[in-house]
Tab-separated table of C-alpha atoms (C1' of nucleotides) in Angstrom:
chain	number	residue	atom	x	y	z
F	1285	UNK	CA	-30.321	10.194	5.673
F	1286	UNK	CA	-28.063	7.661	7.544
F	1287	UNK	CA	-24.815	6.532	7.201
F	1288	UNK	CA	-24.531	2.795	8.918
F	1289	UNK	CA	-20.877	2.082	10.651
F	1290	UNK	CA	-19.088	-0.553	11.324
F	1291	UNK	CA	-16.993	0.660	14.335
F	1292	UNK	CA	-14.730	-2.248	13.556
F	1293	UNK	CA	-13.376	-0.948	10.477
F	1294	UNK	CA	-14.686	2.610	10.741
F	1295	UNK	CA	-14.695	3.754	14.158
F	1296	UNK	CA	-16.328	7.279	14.832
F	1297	UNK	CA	-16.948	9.227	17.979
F	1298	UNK	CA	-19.295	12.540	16.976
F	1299	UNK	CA	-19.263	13.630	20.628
F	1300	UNK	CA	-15.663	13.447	20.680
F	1301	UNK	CA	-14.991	15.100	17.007
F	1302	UNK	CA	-17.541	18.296	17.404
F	1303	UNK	CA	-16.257	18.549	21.299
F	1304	UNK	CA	-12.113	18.587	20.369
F	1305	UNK	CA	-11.820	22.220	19.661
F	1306	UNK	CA	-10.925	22.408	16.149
F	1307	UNK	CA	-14.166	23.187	14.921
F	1308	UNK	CA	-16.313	26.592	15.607
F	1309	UNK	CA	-19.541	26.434	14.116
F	1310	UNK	CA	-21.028	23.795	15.572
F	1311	UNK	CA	-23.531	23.435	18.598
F	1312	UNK	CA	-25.854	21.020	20.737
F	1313	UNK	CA	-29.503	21.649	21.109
F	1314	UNK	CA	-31.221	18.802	22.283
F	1315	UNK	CA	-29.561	15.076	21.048
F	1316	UNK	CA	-28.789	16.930	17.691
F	1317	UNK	CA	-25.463	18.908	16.833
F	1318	UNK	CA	-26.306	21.542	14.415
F	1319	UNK	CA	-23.381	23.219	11.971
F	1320	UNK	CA	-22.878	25.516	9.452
F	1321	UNK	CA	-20.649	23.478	6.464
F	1322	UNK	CA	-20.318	25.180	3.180
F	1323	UNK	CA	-23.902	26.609	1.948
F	1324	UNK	CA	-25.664	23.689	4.292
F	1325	UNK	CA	-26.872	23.816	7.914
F	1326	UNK	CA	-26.393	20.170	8.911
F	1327	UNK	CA	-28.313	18.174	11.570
F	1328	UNK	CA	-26.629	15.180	12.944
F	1329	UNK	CA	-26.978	12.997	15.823
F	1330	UNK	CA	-25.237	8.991	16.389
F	1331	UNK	CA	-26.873	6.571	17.662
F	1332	UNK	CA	-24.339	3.971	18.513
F	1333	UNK	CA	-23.382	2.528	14.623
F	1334	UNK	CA	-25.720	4.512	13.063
F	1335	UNK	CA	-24.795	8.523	11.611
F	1336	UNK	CA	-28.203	9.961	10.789
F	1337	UNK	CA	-28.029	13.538	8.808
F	1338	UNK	CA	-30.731	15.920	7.701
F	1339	UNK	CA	-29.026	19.156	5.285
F	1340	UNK	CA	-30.573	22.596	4.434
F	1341	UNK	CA	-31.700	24.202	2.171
F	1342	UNK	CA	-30.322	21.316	-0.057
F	1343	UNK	CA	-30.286	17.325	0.896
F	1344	UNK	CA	-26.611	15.896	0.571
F	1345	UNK	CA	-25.495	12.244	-0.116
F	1346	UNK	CA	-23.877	10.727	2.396
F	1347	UNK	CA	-20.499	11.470	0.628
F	1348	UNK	CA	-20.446	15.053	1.562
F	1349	UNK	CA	-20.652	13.854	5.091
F	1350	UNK	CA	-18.293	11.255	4.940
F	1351	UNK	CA	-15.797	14.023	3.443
F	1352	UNK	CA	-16.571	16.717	5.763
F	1353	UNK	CA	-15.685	14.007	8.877
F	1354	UNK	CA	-12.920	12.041	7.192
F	1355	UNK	CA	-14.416	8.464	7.116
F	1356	UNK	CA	-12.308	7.671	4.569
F	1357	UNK	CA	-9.306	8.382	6.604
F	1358	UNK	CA	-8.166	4.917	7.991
F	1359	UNK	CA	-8.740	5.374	11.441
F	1360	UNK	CA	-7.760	1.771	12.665
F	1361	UNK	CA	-4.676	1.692	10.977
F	1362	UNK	CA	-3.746	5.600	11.916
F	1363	UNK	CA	-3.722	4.970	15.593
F	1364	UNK	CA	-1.423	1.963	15.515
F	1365	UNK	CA	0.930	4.205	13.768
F	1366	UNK	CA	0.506	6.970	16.659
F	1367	UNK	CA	0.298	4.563	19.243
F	1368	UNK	CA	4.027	5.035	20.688
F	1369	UNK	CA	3.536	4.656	24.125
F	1370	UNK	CA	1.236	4.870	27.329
F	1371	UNK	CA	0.604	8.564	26.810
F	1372	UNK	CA	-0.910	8.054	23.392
F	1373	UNK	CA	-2.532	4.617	24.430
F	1374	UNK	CA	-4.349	6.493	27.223
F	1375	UNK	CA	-5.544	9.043	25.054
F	1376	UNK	CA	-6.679	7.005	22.133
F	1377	UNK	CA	-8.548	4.604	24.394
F	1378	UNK	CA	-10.083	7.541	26.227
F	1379	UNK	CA	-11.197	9.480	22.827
F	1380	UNK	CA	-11.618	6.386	20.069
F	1381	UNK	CA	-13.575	7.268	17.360
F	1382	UNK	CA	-12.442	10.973	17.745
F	1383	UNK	CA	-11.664	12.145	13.914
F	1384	UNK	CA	-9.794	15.300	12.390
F	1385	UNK	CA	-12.541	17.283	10.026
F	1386	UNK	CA	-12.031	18.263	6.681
F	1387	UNK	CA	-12.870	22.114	6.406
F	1388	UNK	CA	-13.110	24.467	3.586
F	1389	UNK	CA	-9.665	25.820	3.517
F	1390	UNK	CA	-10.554	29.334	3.450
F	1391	UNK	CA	-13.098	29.430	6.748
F	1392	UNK	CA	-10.420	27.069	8.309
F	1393	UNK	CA	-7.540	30.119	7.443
F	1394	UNK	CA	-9.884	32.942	8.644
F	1395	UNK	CA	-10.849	31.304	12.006
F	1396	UNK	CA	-7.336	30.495	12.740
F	1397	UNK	CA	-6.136	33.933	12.469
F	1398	UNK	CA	-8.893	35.121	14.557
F	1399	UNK	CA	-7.940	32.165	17.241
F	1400	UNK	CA	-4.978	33.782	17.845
F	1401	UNK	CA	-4.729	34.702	21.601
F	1402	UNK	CA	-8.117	33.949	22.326
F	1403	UNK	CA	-10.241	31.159	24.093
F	1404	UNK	CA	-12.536	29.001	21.961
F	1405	UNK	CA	-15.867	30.499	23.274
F	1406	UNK	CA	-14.660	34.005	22.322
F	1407	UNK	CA	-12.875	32.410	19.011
F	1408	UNK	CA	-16.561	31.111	18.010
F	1409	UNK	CA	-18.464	34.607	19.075
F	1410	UNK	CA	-15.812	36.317	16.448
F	1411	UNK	CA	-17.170	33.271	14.053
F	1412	UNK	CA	-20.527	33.825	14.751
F	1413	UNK	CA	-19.958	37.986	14.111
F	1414	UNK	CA	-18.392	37.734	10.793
F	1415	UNK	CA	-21.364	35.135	9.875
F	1416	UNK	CA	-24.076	37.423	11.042
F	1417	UNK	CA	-22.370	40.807	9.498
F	1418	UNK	CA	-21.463	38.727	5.905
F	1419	UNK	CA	-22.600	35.501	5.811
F	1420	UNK	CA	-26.063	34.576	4.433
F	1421	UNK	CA	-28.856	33.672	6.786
F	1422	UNK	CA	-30.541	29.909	6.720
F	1423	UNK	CA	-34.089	29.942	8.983
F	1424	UNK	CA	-33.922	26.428	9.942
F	1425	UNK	CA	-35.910	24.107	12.645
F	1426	UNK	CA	-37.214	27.936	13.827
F	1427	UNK	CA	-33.364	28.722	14.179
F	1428	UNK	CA	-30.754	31.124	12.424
F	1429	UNK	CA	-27.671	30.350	10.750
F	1430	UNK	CA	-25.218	32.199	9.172
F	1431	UNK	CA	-23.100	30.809	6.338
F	1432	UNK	CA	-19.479	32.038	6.645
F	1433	UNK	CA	-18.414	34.793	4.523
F	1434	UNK	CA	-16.773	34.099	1.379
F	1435	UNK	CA	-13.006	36.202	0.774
F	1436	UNK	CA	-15.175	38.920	-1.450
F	1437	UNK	CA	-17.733	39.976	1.440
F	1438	UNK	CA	-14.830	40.264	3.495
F	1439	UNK	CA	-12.509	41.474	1.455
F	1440	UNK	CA	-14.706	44.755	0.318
F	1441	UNK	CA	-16.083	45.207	3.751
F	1442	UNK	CA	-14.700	48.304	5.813
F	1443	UNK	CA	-11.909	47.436	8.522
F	1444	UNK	CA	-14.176	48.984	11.217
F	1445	UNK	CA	-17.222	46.825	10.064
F	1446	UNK	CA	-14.544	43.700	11.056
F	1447	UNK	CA	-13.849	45.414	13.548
F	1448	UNK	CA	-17.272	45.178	15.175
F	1449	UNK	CA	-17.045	41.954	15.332
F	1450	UNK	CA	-15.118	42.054	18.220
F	1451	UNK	CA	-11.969	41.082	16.336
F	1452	UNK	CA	-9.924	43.480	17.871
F	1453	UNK	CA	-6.126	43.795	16.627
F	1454	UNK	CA	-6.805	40.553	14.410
F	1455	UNK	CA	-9.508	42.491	12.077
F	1456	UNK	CA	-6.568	44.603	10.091
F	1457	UNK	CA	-5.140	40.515	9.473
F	1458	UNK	CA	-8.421	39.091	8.181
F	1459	UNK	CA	-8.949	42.190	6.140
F	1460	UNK	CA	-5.109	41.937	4.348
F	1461	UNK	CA	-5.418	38.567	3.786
F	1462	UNK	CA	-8.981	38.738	2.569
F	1463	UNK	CA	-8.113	40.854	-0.452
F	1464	UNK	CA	-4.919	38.641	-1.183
F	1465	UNK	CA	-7.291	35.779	-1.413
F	1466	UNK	CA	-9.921	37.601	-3.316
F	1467	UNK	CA	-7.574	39.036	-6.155
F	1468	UNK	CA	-6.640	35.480	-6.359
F	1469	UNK	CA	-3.144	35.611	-5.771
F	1470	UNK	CA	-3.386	33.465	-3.122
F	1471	UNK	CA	-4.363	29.724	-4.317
F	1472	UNK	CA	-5.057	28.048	-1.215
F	1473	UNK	CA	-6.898	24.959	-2.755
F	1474	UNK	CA	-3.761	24.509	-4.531
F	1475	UNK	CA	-1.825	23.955	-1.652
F	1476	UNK	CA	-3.090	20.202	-1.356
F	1477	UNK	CA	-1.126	19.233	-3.723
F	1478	UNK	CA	1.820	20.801	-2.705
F	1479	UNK	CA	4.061	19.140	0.021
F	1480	UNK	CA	4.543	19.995	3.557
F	1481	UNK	CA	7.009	21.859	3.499
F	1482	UNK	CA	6.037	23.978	0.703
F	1483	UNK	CA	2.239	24.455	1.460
F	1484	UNK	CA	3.553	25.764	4.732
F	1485	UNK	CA	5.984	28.257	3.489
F	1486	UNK	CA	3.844	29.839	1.420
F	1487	UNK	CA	0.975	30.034	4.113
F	1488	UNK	CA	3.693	31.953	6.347
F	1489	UNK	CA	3.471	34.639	3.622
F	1490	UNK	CA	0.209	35.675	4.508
F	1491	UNK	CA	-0.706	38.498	7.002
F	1492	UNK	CA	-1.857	36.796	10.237
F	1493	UNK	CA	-0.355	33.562	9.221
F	1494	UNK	CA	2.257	32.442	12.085
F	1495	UNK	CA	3.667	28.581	11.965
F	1496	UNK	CA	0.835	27.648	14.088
F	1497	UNK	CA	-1.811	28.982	12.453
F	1498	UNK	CA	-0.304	27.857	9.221
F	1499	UNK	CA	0.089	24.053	10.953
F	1500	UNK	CA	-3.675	24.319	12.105
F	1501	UNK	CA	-4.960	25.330	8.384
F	1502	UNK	CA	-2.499	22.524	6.567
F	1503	UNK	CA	-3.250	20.098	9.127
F	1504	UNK	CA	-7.561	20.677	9.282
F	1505	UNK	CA	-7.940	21.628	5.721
F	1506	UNK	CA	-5.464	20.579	3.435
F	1507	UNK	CA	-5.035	16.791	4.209
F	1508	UNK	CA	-1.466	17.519	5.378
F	1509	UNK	CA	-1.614	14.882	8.325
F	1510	UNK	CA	1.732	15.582	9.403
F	1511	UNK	CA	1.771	18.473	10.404
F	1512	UNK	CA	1.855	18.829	13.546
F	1513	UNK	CA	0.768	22.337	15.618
F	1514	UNK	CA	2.334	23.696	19.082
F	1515	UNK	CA	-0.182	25.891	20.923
F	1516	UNK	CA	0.538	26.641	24.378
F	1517	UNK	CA	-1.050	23.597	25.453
F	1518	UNK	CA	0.675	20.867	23.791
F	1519	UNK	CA	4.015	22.671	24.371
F	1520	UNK	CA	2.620	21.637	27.626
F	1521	UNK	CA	2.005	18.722	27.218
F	1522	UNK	CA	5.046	17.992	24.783
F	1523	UNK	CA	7.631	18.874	27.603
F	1524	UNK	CA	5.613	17.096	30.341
F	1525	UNK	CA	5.448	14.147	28.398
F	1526	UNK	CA	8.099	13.684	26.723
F	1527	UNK	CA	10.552	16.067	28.418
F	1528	UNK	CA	13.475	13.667	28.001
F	1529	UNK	CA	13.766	13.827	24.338
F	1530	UNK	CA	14.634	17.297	24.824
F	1531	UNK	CA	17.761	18.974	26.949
F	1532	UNK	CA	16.846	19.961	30.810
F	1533	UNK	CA	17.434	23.829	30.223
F	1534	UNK	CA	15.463	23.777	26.562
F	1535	UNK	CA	12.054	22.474	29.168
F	1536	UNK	CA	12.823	24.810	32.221
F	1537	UNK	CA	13.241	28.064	29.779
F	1538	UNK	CA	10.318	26.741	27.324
F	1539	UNK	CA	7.955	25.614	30.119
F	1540	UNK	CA	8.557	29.027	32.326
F	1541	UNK	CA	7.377	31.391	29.555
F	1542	UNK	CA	3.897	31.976	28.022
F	1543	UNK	CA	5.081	32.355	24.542
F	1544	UNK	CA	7.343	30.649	22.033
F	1545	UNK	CA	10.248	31.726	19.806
F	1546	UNK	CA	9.655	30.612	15.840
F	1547	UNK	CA	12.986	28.327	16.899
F	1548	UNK	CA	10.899	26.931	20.000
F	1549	UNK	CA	8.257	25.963	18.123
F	1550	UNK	CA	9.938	24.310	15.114
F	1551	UNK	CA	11.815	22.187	17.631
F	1552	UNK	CA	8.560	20.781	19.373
F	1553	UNK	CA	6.862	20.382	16.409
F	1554	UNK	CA	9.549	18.592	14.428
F	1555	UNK	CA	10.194	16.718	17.382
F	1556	UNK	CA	6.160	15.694	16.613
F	1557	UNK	CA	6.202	15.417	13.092
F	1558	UNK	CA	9.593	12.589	13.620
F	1559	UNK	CA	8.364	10.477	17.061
F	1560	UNK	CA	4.561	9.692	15.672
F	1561	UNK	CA	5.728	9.785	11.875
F	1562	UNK	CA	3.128	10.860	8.951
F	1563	UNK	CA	-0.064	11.199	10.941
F	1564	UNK	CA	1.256	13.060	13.770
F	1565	UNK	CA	-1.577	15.484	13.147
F	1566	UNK	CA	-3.606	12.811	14.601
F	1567	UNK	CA	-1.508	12.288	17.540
F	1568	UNK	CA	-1.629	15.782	18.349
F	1569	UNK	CA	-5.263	15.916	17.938
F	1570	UNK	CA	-5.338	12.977	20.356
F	1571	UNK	CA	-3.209	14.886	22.749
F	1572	UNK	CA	-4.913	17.820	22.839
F	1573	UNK	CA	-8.040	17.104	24.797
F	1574	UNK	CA	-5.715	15.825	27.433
F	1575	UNK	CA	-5.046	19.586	28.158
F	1576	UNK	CA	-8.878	20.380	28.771
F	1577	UNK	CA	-9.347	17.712	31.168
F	1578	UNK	CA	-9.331	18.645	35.044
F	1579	UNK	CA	-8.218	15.793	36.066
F	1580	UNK	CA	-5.128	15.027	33.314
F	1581	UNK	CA	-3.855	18.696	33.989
F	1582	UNK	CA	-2.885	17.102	37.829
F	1583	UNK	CA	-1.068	14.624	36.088
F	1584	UNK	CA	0.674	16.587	33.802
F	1585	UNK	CA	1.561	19.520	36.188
F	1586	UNK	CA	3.440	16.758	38.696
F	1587	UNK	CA	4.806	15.414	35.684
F	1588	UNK	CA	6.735	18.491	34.575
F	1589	UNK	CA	8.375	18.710	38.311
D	1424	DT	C1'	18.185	33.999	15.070
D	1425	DC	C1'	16.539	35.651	19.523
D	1426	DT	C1'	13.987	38.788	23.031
D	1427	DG	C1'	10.588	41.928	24.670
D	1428	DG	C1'	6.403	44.156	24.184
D	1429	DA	C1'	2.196	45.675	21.920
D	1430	DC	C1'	-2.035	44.186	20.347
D	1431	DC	C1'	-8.282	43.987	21.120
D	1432	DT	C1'	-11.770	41.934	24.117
D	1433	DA	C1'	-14.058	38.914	27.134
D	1434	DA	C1'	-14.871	34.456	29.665
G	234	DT	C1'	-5.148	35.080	30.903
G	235	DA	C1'	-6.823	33.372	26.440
G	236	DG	C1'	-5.261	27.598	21.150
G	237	DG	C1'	0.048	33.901	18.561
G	238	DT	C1'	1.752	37.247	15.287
G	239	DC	C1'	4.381	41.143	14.175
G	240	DC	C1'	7.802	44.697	14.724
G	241	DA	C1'	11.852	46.813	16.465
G	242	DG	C1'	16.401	46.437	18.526
DNA sequence: TCTGGACCTAA
DNA sequence: TAGGTCCAG
């Protein structure tokens, strides 16, 4: 199937979406990107305007794409909200077309906990585990994939089974909040209806859940664009950036530390969610791939001297 | 509220 | 060290 754009109106980068970081269970063999969304391996490649798609074991309208990669999110009119200043400008021109996803809130909460403290190539072998141990297995194009477990395989599975996914310290986590979820006291599709402030409260109640993690899953998979998440690299690039909006000894304390007090972060992140406005999510999003880049990370380090 | 330290592995 | 969270003091 294809799904024709007009980059105009509905500007799309794949390359830039699959490659930002948020998402874990996708990967490039050949000119195709192959992923794991919901019960479907996907198989998607763009060719300039064109999105062409092939889903299995079932075929998909071009709908459940569109959802899964926010088309309908008004891209044009999101970055001339964001667009604040040179910073953003340089990272909008340098990653147009790059889009949040829309993830199945549960998979979204679950790989967030187990991102904690890790890098993303050991965040999506953890992925991968839990898939292989729990998931359901898809023989597609001569390849495996695993569908990601849903909260009862994980919930009734045995802590040392997580455990052996490599999942160290944040198995007992995934395993606590599993069961919460499963005995369906947690309603996490309800929380899109819920505001900001709200959804993210009650996220902060479950085992694992810290205000990033919480930002992450509000901001990915509950349509809460303004949320805005601090990891260690946009506090980064926060204080090298923008290092005047906050007082000289708040960015030499911040900046000289690995970690962040629950204070720390709400400042940065409020500071976020108030300079860009209601789709700061995007902003930060933007942002972020500035961190990964070689040659940025030069600019930002003499920028924060 | 804030601070320090533990926490599992592996790229 | 790595895209933090949790617990004690």
């Amino acid at each position: 199937m294809e799904i024709q754009l007009d980059q105009s109106t509905t500007p799309f980068d794949l390359e830039h979406t699959l490659r930002c970081g948020q998402l874990f269970q996708w990967e490039k063999r050949g000119d195709w990107w192959y992923g794991v969304v919901g019960e479907m391996v996907v198989k998607i490649r763009q060719i300039n305007d064109r999105l062409v798609f092939q889903t299995f074991p079932e075929e998909v309208d071009a709908d459940f794409i569109k959802n899964y990669f926010r088309l309908d999110d008004n891209l044009p009119l999101i970055l001339s909200k964001i667009d604040k200043d040179g910073h953003v400008r340089r990272a909008i021109q340098r990653f147009r077309g790059l889009r949040i996803s829309r993830q199945e809130p549960w998979e979204c909460l679950i790989s967030y906990i187990c991102a904690t403290y890790k890098n993303i190539p050991a965040i999506k072998n953890m992925i991968l585990n839990l898939s292989k141990r729990f998931g359901e297995k898809i023989n597609f194009n001569s390849h495996y994939f695993y569908t990601f477990p849903k909260p009862s395989d994980l919930a009734h599975a045995g802590l040392e089974e997580i455990k052996e996914c490599k999942l160290g310290f944040r198995a007992e986590r995934v395993l606590e909040a599993s069961k919460i979820v499963d005995r369906g006291e947690f309603n996490l599709e309800g929380l899109r209806k819920t505001d900001y402030e709200k959804a993210k409260r009650e996220l902060l109640s479950l085992p694992g859940v810290g205000q990033k993690v919480a930002d992450c899953v509000l901001l990915f998979s509950l349509d809460k664009l303004e949320a805005f998440p601090v990891d260690i690299w946009m506090k980064r690039i926060i204080l090298g950036f923008y290092q005047n909006y906050f007082g000289a000894s708040f960015v030499e304390r911040v900046l000289g530390k690995s970690s962040i007090t629950p204070g720390e972060y709400e400042t940065i992140s409020s500071f976020g969610r108030r300079y860009f406005g209601e789709y700061a999510g995007y902003a930060q999003e933007y942002l972020f791939p500035l961190s990964r880049s070689q040659g940025k990370l030069v600019a930002l380090d003499s920028c924060n001297r």
